[in-house]
Coordinates of C-alpha atoms in Angstrom, one line a residue:
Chain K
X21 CA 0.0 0.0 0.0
X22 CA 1.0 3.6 -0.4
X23 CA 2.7 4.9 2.7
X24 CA 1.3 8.4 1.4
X25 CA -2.3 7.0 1.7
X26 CA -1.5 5.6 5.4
X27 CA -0.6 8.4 6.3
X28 CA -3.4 10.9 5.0
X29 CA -5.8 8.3 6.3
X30 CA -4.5 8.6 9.8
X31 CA -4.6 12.1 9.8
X32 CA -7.9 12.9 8.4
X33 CA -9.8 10.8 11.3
X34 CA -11.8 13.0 13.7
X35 CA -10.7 11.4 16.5
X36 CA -6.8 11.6 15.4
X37 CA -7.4 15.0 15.3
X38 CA -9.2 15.7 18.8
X39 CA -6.2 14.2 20.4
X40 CA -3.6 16.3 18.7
X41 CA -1.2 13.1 17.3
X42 CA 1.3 12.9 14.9
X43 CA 2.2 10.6 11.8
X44 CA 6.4 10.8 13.1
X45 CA 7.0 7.9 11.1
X46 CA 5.7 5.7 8.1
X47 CA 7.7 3.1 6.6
X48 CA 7.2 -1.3 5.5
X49 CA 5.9 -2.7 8.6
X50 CA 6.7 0.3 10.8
X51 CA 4.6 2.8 12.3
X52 CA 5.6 5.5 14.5
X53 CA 2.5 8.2 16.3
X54 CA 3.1 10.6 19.2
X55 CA 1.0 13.1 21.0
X56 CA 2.7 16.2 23.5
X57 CA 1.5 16.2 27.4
X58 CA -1.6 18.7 27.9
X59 CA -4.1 18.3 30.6
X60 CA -6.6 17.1 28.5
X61 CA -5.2 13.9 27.8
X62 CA -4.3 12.5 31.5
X63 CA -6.7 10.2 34.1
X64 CA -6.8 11.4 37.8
X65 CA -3.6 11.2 39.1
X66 CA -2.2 13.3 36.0
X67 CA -0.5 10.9 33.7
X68 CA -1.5 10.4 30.4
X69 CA -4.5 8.2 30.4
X70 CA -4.3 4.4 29.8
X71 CA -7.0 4.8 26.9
X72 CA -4.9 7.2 25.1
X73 CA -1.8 4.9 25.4
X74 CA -4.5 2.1 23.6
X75 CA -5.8 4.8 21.2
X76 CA -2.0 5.0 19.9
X77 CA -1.8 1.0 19.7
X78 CA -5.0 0.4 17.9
X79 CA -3.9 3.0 15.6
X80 CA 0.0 2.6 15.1
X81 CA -0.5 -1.2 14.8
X82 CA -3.3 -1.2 12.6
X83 CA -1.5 1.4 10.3
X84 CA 2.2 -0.8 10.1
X85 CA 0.0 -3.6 9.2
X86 CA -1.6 -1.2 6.7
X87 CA 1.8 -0.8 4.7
X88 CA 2.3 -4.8 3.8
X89 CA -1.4 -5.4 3.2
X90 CA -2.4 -6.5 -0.9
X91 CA -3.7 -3.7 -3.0
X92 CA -6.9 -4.7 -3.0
X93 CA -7.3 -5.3 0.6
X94 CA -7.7 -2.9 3.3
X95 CA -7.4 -3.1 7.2
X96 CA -9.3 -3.3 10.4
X97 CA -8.7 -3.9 13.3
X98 CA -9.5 -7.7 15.0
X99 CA -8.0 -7.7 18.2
X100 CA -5.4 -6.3 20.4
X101 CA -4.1 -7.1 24.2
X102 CA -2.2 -4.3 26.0
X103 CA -0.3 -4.7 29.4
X104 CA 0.6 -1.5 31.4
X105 CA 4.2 -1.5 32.6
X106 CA 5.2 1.8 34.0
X107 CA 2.7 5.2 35.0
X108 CA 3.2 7.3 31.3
X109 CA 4.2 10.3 32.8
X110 CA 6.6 12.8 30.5
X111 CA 5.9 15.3 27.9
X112 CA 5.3 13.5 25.2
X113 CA 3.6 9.7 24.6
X114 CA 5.3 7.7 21.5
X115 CA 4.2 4.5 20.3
X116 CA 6.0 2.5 17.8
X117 CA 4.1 -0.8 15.7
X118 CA 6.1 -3.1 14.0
X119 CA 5.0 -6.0 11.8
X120 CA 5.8 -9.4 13.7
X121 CA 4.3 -11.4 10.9
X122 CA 2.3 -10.5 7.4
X123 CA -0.4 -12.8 6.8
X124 CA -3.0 -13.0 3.6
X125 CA -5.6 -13.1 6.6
X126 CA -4.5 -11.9 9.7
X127 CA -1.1 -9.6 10.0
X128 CA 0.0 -9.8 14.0
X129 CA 2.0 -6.6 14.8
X130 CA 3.8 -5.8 18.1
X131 CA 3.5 -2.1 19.3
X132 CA 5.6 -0.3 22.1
X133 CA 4.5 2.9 24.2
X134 CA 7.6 5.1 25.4
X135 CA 6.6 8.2 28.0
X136 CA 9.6 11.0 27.3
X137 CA 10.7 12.8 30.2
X138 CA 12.8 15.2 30.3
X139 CA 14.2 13.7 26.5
X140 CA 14.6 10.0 28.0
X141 CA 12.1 7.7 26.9
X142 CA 10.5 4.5 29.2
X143 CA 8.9 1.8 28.2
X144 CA 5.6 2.1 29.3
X145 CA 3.2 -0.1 27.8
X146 CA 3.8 -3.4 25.4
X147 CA 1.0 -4.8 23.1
X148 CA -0.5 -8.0 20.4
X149 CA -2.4 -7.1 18.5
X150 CA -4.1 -8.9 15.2
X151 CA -4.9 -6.9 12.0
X152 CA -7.5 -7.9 9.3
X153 CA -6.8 -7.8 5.8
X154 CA -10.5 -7.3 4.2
X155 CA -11.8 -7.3 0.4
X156 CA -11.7 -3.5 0.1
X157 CA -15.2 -3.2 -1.4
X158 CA -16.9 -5.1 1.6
X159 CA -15.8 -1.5 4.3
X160 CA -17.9 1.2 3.3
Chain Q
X4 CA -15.2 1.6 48.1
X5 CA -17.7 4.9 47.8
X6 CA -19.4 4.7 44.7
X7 CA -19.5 8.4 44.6
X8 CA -16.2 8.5 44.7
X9 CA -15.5 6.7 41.8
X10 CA -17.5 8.5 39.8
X11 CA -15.9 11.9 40.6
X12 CA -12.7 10.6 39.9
X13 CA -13.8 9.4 36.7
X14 CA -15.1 13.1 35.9
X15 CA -12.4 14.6 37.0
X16 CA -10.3 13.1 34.5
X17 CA -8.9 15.5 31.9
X18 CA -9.4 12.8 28.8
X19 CA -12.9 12.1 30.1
X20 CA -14.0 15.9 29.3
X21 CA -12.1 16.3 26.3
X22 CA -14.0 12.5 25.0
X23 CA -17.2 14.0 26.5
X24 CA -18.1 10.6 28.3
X25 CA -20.8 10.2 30.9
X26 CA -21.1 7.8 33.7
X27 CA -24.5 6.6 33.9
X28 CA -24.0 3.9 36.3
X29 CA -21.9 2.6 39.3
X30 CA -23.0 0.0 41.8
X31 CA -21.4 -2.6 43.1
X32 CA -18.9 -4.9 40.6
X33 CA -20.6 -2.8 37.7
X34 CA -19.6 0.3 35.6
X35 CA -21.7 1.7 32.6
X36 CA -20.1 4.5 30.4
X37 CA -21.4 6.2 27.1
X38 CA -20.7 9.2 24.7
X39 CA -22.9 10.4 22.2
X40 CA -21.7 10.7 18.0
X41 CA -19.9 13.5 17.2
X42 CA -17.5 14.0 14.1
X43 CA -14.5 14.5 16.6
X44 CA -14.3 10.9 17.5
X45 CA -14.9 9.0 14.5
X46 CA -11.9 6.7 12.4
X47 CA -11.6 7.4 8.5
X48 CA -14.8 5.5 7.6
X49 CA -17.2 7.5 9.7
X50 CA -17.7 4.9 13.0
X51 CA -16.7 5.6 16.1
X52 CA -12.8 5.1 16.8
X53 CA -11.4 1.4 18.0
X54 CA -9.4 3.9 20.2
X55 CA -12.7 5.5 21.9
X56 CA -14.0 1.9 22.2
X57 CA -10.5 1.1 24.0
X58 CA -10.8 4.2 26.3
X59 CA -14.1 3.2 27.3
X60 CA -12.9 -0.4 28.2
X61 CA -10.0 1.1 30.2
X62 CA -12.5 3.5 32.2
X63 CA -15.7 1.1 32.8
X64 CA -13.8 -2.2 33.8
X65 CA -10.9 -0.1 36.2
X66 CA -14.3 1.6 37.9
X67 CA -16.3 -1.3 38.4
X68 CA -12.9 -2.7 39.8
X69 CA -12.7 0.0 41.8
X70 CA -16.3 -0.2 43.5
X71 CA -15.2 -3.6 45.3
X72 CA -11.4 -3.0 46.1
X73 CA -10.5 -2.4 50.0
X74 CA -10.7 0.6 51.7
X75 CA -7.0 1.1 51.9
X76 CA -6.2 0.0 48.5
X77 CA -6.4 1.8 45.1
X78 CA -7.2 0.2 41.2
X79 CA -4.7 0.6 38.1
X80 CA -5.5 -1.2 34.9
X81 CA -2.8 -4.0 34.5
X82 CA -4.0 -5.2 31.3
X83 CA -6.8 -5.6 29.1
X84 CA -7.6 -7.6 25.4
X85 CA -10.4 -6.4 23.7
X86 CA -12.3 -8.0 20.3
X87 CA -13.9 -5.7 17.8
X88 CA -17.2 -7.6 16.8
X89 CA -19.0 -5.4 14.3
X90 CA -18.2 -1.7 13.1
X91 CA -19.5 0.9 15.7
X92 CA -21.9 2.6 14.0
X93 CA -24.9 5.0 15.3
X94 CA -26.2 7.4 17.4
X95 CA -23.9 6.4 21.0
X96 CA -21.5 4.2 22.1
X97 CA -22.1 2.2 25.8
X98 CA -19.3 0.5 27.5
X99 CA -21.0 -2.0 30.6
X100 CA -18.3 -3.5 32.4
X101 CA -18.9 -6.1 35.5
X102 CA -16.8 -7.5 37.8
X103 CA -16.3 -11.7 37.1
X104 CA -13.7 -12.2 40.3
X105 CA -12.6 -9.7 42.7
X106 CA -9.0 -10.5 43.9
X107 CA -6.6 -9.0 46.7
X108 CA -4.2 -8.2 44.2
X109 CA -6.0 -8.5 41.0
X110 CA -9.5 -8.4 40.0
X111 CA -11.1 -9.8 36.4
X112 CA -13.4 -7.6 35.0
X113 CA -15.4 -8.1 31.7
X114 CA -16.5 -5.4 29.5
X115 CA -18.8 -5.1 26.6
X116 CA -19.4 -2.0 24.1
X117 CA -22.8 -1.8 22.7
X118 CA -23.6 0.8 19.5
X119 CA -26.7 2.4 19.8
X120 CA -28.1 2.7 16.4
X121 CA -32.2 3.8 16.1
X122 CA -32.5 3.8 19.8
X123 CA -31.4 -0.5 19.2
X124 CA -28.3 -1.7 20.7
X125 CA -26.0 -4.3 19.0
X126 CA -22.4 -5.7 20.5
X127 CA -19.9 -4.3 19.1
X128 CA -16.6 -5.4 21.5
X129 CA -16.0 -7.6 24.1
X130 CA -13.1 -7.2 26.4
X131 CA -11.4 -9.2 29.3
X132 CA -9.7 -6.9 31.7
X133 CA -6.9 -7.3 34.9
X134 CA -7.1 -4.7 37.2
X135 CA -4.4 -4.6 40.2
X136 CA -5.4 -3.3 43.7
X137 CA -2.5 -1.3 44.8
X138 CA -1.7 0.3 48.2
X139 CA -2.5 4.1 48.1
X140 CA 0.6 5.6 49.2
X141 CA 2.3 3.7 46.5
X142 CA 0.3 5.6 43.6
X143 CA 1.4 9.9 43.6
Chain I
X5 CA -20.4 -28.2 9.3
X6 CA -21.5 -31.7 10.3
X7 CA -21.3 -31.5 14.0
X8 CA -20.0 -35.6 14.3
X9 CA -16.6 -34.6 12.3
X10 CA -16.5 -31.9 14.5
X11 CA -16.2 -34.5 17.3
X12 CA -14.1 -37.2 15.2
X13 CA -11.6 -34.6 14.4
X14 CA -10.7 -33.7 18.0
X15 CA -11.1 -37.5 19.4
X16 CA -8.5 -38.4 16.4
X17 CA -5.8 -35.6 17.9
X18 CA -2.9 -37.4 19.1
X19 CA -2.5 -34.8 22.1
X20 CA -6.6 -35.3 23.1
X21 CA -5.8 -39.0 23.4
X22 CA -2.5 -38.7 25.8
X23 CA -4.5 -36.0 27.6
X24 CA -7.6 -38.2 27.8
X25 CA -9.9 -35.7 27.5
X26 CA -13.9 -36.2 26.6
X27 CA -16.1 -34.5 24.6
X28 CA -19.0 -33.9 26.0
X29 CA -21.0 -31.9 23.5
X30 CA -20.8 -30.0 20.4
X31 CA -24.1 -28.4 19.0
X32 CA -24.6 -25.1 17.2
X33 CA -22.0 -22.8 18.6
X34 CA -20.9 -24.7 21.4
X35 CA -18.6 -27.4 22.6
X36 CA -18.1 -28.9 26.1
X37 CA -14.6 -30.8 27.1
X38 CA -13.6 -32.7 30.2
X39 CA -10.6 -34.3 31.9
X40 CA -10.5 -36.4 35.2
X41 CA -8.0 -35.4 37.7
X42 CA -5.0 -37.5 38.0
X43 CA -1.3 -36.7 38.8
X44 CA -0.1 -36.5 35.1
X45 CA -1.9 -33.6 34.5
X46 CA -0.9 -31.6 37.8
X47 CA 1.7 -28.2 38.1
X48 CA 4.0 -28.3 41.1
X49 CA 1.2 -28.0 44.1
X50 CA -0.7 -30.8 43.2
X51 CA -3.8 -28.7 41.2
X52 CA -4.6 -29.4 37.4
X53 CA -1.6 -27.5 35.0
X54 CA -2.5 -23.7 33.6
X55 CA -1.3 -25.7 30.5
X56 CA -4.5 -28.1 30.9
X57 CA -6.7 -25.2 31.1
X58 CA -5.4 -23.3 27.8
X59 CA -5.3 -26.6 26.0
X60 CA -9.4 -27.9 26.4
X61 CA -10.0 -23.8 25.6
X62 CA -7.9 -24.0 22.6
X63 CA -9.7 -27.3 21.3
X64 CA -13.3 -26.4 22.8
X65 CA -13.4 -22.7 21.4
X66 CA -12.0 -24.0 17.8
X67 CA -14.4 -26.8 17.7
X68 CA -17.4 -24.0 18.7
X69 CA -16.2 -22.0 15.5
X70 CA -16.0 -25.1 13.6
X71 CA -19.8 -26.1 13.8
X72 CA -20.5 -22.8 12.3
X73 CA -18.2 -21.9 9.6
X74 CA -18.7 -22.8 5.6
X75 CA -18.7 -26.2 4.4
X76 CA -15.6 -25.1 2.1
X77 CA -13.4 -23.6 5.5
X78 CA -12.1 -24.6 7.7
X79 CA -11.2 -23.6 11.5
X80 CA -7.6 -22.4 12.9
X81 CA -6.8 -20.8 16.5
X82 CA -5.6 -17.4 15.8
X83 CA -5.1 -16.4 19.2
X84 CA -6.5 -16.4 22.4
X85 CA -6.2 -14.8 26.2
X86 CA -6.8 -16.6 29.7
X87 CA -7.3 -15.4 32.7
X88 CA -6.6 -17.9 35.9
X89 CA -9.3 -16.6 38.4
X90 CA -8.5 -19.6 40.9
X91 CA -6.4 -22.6 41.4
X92 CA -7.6 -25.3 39.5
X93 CA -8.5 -27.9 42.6
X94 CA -10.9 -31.0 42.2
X95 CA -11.6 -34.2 40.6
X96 CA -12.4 -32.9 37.2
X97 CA -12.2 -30.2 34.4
X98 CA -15.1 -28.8 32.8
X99 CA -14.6 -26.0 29.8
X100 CA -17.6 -24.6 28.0
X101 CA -17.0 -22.2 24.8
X102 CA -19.8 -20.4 23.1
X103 CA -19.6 -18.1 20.0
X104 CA -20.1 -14.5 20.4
X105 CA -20.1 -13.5 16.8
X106 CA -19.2 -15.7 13.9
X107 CA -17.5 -13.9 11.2
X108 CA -16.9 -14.8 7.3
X109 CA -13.2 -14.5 8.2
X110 CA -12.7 -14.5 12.1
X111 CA -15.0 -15.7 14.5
X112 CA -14.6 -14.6 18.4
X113 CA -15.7 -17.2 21.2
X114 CA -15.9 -17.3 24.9
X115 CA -14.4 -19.9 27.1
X116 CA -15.2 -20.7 30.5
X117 CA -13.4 -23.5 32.6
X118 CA -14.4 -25.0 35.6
X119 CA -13.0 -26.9 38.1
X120 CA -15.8 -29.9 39.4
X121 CA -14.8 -30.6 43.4
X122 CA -16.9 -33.0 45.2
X123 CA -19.4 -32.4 42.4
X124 CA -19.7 -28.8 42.5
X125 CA -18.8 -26.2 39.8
X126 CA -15.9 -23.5 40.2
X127 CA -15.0 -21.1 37.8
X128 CA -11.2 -21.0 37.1
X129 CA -10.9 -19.5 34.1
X130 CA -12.1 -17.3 31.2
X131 CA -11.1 -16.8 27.9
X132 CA -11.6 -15.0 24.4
X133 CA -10.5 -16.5 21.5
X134 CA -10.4 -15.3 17.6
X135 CA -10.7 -18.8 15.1
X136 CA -9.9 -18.0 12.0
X137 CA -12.3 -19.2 8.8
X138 CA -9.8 -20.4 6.2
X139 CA -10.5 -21.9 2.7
X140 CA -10.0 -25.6 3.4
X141 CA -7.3 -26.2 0.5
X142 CA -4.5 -24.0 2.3
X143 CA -4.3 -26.4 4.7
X144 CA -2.7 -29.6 4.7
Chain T
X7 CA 15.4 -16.7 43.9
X8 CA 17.2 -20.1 43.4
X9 CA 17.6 -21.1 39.8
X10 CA 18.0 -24.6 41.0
X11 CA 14.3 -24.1 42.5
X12 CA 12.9 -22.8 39.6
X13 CA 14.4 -25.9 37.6
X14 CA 13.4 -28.8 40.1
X15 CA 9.7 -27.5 40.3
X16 CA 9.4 -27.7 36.5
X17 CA 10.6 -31.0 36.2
X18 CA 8.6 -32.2 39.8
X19 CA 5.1 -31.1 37.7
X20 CA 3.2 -34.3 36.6
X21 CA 2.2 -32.6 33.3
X22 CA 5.7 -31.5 32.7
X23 CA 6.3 -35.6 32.4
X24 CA 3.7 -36.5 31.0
X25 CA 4.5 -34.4 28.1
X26 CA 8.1 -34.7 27.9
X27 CA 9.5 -31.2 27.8
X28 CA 13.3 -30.1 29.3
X29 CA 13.9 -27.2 30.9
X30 CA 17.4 -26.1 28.6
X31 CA 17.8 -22.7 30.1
X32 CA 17.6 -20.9 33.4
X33 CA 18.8 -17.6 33.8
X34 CA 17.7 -14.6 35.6
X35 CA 14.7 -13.0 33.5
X36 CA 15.0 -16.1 31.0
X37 CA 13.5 -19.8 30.9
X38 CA 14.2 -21.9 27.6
X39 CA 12.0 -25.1 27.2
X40 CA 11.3 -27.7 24.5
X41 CA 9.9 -31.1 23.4
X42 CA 10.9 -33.4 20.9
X43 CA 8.4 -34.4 18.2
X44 CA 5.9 -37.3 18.9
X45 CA 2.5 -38.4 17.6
X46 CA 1.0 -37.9 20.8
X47 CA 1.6 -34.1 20.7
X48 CA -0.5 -33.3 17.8
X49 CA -3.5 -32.0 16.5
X50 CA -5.9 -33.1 13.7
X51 CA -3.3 -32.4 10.6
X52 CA 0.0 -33.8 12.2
X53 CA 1.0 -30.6 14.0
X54 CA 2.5 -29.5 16.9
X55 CA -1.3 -28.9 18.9
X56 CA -1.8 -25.1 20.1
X57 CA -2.6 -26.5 23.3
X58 CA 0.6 -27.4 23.6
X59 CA 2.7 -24.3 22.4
X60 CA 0.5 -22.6 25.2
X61 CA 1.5 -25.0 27.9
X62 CA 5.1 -23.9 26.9
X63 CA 4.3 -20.7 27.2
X64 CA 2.8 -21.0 30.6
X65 CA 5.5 -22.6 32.1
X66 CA 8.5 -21.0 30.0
X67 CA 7.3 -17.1 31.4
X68 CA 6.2 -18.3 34.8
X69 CA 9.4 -19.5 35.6
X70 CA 11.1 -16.9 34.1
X71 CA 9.2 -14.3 36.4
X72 CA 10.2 -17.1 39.0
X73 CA 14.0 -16.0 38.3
X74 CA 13.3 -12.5 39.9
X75 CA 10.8 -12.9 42.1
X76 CA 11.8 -11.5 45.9
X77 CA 12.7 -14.6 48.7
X78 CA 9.2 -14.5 50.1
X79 CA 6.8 -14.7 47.3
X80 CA 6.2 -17.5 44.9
X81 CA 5.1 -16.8 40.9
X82 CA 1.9 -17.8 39.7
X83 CA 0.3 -17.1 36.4
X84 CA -2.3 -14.5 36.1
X85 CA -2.9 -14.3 32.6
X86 CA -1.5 -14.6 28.8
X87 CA -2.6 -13.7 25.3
X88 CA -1.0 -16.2 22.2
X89 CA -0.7 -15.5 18.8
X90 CA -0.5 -18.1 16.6
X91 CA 1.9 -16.9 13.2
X92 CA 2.4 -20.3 11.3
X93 CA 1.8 -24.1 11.8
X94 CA 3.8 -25.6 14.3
X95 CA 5.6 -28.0 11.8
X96 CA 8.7 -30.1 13.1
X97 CA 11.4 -31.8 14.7
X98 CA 10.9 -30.2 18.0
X99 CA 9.6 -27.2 19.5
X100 CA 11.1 -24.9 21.7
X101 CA 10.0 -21.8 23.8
X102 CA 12.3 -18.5 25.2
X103 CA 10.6 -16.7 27.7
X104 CA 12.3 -13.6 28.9
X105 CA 11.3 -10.8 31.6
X106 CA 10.0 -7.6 30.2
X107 CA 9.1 -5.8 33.6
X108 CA 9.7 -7.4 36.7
X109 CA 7.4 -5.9 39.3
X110 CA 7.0 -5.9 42.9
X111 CA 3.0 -7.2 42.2
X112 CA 2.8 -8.5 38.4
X113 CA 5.7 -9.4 36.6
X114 CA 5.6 -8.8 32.7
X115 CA 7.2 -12.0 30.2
X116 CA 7.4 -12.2 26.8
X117 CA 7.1 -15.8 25.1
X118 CA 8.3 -16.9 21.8
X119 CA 7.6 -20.2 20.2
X120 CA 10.0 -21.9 17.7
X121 CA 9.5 -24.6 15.6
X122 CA 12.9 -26.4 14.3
X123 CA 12.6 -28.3 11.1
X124 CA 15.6 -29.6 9.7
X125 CA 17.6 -27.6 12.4
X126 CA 15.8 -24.2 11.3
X127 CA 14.1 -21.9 14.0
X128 CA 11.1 -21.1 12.6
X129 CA 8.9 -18.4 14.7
X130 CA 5.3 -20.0 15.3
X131 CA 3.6 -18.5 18.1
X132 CA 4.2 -14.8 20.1
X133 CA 2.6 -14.4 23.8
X134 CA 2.5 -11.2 26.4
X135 CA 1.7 -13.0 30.5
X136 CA 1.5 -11.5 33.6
X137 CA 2.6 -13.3 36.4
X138 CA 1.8 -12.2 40.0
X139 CA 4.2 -12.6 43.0
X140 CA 1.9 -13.8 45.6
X141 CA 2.9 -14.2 49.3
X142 CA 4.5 -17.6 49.8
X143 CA 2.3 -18.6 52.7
X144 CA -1.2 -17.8 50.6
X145 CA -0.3 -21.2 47.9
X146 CA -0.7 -24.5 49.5

């Protein structure tokens, strides 16, 4: 798939948009998003909230497995399993997918959230998840 | 724990507002959450975002953890695996989450997203959720 | 698919035979497995192995996805997630898997497991699986 | 905690027998086990049975959270998600389990299923547990 398209399609979604992420990075099997601190993005003991940390996984991983999937297929999301290592507390929330295995099906990806603080990043979240590759003419 | 105080500290959080979620229920073991459609949180075909659907998952299964944790203790989401079902489409999204086994250290909670489309809900995720009671001093 | 090659098919695994597990129903969307407790099947305190638990709800949740895919597919485990809710004590090993949603491509089941002391159910574990619907000539 | 420990408590499990599997590796945040091909280890078309690539993977990351754990607490599983990337097709099959985050509550393991065919590592199946360090007086 086009990495161009990937990339446009992240960043038209309304949701992408609220949030205030960035496209850092789009390359085969790779996809790189990030979003700077502000208070509207944290749960009650000010870190950045665990459903933004999942927002960035469902949409990094879905996006790297976007870049290996047939021409005439498109992606959506299956599945996805997310374990919380760390409180994300920085400036800035990155999350980095990365194709584990293309499938005709199913591609499984891998995705990693880092909280930067003070320029030093932390591992702060790990995550499985499993992509669909559907006939593009049955997503309207 | 007091139910009323879970629900504050569900409204207090920062993402919460900026999502424009409600909490239209806690009791005991049980959490229900929804937000109404708006543009703002939609993916690039128009339905709600897999990421909103995660955030609500994250929220409504850590609460209705938190309404039976001991007095002393507080909840953090450990982990959680959620299954998209169906495309969320319509007028409001509903997150119900209840508790399956409380635990001393961790407690299971299950959650599932209904889209409410003509006033008719249909299941659109399912999730399976850990949820780790942790002594309050240890959480800032 | 004809329910009695869904049975035949998991009697004839090698691995159901040195396990010595039963089946003890497959209908529409369901299938139940059981094992007797006996020290070849324990971990290191004497209960029935985690092991045990993930192997009847990998059979029992591909076997509920295989009574309602197409005649021309056939079922594969994709993935799945446990969660041990209690140790595993008793004289047998009940797990139960129902379909949530079956899918053209993926279909998502539920898996409960249940340990069966002095003749009375405990749940000890619950599960989500994703089977896979594949056409039935990729597989060998 | 004792690697030693770790090691005898594997090979003491009844199922651990029964199935034939070696512990090849302890180290601290790492457990390496495998199995040698046999026709009671497989599932309908010959294969390696999913049910057993998960066993491996319970008992590869438990015991490698086991390698970390403090003196007074003893691992026991919590929870895992498994992928399933290709059929498990070989001579043996081996799983590396290594420590992500250790943690004074949950301990985080990554798994990693191989399957050697002609002497080639071939990656088969991914897996994310949580393992909980639980007061050594609370397991019987």
């Amino acid at each position: 798939m086009d990495f161009e398209l990937v990339r446009k399609t992240l960043q038209g979604q309304g949701f992408m948009k609220l949030i205030g992420a960035r496209v850092d990075r789009i390359e085969k099997g790779l996809c790189e998003l990030s979003v700077d601190f502000r208070e509207e993005l944290t749960q009650q003991h000010g870190f950045f909230h665990g459903g933004l940390t999942a927002f960035l996984i469902d949409n990094a991983t879905t996006a790297a497995a976007g870049t290996v999937v047939r021409e005439d297929r498109v992606v959506l999301t299956a599945e996805y399993k997310l374990n919380f290592l760390s409180p994300a507390v920085g400036e800035r929330l990155v999350c980095r997918a990365s194709v584990i295995k293309p499938g005709s099906m199913l591609t499984v990806v891998e995705g990693k959230v880092f909280a930067v603080k003070d320029g030093q990043e932390k591992l702060v979240a790990v995550a499985l998840a499993s992509i669909a590759n559907v006939p593009a003419e049955r997503v309207g």
